[in-house]
Short mmCIF file of C-alpha atoms in Angstrom, two decimals:
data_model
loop_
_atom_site.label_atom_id
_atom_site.label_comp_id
_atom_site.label_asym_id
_atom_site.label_seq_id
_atom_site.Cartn_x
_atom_site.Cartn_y
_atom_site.Cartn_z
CA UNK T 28 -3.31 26.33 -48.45
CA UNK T 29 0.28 24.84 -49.31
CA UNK T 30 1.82 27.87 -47.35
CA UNK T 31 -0.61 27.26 -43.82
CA UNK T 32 0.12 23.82 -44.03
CA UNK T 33 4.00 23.88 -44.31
CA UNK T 34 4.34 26.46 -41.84
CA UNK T 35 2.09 24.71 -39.43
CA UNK T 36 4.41 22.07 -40.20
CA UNK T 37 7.44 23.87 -39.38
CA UNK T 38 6.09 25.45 -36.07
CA UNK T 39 4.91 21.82 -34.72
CA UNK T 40 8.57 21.28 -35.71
CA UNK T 41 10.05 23.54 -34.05
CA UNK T 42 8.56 23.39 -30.92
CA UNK T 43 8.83 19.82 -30.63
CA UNK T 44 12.49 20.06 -30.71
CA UNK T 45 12.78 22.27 -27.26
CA UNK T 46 13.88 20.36 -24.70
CA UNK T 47 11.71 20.72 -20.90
CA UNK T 48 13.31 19.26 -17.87
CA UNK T 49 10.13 17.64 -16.38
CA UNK T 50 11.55 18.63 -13.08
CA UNK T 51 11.58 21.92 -13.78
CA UNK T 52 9.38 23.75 -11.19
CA UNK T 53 7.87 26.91 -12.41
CA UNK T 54 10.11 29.68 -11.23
CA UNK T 55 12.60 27.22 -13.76
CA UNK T 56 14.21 25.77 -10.75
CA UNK T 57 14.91 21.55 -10.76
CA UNK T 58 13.24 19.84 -8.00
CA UNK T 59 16.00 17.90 -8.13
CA UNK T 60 18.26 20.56 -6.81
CA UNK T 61 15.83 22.61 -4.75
CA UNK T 62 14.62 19.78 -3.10
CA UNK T 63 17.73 17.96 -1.29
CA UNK T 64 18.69 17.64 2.21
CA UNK T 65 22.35 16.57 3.29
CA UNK T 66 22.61 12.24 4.09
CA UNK T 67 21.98 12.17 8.13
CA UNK T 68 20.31 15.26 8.59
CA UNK T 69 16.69 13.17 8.98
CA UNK T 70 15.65 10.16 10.67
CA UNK T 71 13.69 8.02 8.91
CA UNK T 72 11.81 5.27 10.39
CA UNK T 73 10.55 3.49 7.92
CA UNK T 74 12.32 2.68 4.77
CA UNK T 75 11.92 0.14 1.22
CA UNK T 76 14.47 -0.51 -1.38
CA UNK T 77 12.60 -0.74 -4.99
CA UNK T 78 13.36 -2.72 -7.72
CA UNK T 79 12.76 -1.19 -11.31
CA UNK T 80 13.15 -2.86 -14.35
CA UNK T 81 14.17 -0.90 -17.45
CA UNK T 82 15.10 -1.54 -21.09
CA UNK T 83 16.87 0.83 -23.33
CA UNK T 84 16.57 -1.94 -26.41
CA UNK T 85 14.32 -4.67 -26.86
CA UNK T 86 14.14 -7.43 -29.78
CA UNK T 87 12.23 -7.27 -32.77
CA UNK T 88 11.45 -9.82 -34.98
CA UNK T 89 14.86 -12.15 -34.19
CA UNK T 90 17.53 -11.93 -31.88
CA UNK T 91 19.81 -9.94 -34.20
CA UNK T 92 17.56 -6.87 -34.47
CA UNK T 93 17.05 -4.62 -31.56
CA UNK T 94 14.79 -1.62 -31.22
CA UNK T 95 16.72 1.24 -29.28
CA UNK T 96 14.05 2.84 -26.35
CA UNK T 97 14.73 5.76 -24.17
CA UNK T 98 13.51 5.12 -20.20
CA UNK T 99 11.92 7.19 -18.04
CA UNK T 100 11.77 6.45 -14.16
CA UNK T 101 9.24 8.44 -12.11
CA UNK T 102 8.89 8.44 -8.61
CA UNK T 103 5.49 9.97 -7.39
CA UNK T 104 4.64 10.78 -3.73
CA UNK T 105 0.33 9.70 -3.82
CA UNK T 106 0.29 11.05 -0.11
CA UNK T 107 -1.91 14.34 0.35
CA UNK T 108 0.03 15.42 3.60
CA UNK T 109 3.22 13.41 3.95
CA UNK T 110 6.84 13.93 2.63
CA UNK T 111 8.78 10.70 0.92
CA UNK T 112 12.37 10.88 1.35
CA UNK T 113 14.59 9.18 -1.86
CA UNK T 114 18.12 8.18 0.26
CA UNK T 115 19.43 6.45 -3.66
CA UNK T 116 18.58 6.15 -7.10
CA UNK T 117 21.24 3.20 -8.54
CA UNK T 118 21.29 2.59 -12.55
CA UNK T 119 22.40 -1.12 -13.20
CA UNK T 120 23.29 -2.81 -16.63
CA UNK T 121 22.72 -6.20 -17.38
CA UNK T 122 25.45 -7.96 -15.57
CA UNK T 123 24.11 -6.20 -12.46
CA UNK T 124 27.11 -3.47 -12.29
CA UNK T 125 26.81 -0.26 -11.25
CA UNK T 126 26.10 2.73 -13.96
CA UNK T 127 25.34 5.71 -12.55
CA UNK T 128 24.42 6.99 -9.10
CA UNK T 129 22.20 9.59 -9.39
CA UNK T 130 22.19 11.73 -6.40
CA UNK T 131 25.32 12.53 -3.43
CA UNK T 132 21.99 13.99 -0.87
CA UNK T 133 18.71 13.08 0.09
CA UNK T 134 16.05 14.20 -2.20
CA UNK T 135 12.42 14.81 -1.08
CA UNK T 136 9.08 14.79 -2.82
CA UNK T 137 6.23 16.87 -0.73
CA UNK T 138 2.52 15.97 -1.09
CA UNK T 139 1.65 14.75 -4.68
CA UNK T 140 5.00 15.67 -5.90
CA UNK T 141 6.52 13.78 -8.66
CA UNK T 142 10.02 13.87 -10.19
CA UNK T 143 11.06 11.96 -13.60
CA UNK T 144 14.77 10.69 -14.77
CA UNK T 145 15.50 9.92 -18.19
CA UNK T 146 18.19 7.33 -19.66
CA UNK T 147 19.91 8.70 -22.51
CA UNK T 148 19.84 6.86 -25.18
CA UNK T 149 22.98 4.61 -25.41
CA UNK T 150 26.34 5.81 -26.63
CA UNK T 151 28.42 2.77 -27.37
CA UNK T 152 27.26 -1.13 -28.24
CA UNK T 153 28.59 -1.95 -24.55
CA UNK T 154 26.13 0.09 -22.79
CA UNK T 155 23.13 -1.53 -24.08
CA UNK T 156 20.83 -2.86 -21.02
CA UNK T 157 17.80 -5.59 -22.46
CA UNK T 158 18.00 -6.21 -18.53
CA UNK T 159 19.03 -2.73 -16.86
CA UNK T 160 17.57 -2.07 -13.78
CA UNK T 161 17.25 1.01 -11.20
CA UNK T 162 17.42 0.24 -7.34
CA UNK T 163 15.55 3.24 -5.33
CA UNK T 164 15.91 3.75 -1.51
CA UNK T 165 13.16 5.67 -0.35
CA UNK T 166 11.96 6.66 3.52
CA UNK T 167 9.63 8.10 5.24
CA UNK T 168 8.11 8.91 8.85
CA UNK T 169 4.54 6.72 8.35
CA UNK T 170 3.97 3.37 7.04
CA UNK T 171 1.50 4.27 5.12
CA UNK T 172 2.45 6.09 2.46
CA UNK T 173 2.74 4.12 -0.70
CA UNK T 174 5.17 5.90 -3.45
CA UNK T 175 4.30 4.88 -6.89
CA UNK T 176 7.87 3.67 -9.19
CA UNK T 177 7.41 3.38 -12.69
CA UNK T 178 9.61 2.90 -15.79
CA UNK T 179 8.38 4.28 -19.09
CA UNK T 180 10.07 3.15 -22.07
CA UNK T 181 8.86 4.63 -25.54
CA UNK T 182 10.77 4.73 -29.18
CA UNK T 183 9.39 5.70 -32.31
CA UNK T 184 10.56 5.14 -35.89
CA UNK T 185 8.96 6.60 -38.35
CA UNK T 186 5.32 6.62 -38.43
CA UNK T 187 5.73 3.55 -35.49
CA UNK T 188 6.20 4.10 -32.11
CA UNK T 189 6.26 1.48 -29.44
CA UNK T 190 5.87 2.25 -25.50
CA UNK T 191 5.44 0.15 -22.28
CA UNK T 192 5.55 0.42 -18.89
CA UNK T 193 7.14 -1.36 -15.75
CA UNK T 194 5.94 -1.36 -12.09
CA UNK T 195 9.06 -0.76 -9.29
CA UNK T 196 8.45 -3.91 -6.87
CA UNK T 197 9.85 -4.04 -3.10
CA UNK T 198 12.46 -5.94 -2.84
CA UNK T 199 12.92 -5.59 0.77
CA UNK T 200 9.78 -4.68 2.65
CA UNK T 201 9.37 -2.09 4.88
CA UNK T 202 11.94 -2.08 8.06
CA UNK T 203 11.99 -0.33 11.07
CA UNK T 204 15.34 2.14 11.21
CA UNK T 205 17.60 1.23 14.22
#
């Protein structure tokens, strides 16, 4: 019984440590590379700039102790027949600079499409974010469809584990293209 339970042990393990792109479609191409269209080659009528707020630590017990998370933002298209267009996904730190641009082209999600990017985790002191943010342009040709943003931020130490989410907010409202 020792044997079964240590190798069921091991193979929980072991397949817990692969690592899946969750863009991955399933012909193991990356939405995020399939799915791209050169900046100007679509009009979009209507656009929003999101706001998402994201935390790679957050404080535990006192001000001096931090708990290290790993975000997640996912951007889901809810529309059954309509494409959303994402013109920029902006990382910001704290002080409101500039981390990491995610994307040179215009990615798009089809109907119920979904694509997720995850933070990784913090190399240096100076990178930590209590207050990070993402900023998200997105398009589209109705004013109807209604993307969902989310941040996901999860950790676990231990036996403990700790997760939360955050809604994206518009911090522009929709505008008509000129």
């Amino acid at each position: 019984m020792k044997k079964i339970t240590t190798y069921f042990a091991l193979v929980v393990f072991l397949y817990s440590c692969t690592s899946t792109d969750p863009n991955l479609k399933k012909e193991s191409e990356n939405i995020l590379d399939v799915n791209q269209l050169r900046k100007g080659s679509v009009e979009l009528p209507y656009r929003d700039t999101i706001y998402i707020p994201t935390y790679t630590e957050i404080y535990m017990k006192h001000d001096t102790w931090k708990l290290q998370l790993t975000p997640t933002i996912s951007v889901r298209n809810t529309s059954l027949k309509d494409t959303v267009y994402i013109e920029e996904i902006d990382h910001y730190n704290s002080q409101g600079e500039l981390v990491h641009q995610y994307h040179d082209n215009i990615l798009f999600l089809g109907p119920l499409q979904s694509m997720e990017y995850v933070v990784a985790e913090r190399e240096s002191e100076s990178e930590a974010m209590i207050g990070g943010s993402f900023i998200i342009i997105w398009g589209a040709n109705s004013s109807k469809l209604k993307p969902i943003f989310q941040g996901i931020m999860i950790s676990s130490h231990g036996p403990q584990g700790i997760s939360f989410l955050t809604e994206g907010v518009s911090i522009s409202g929709e505008t008509l293209r000129k």
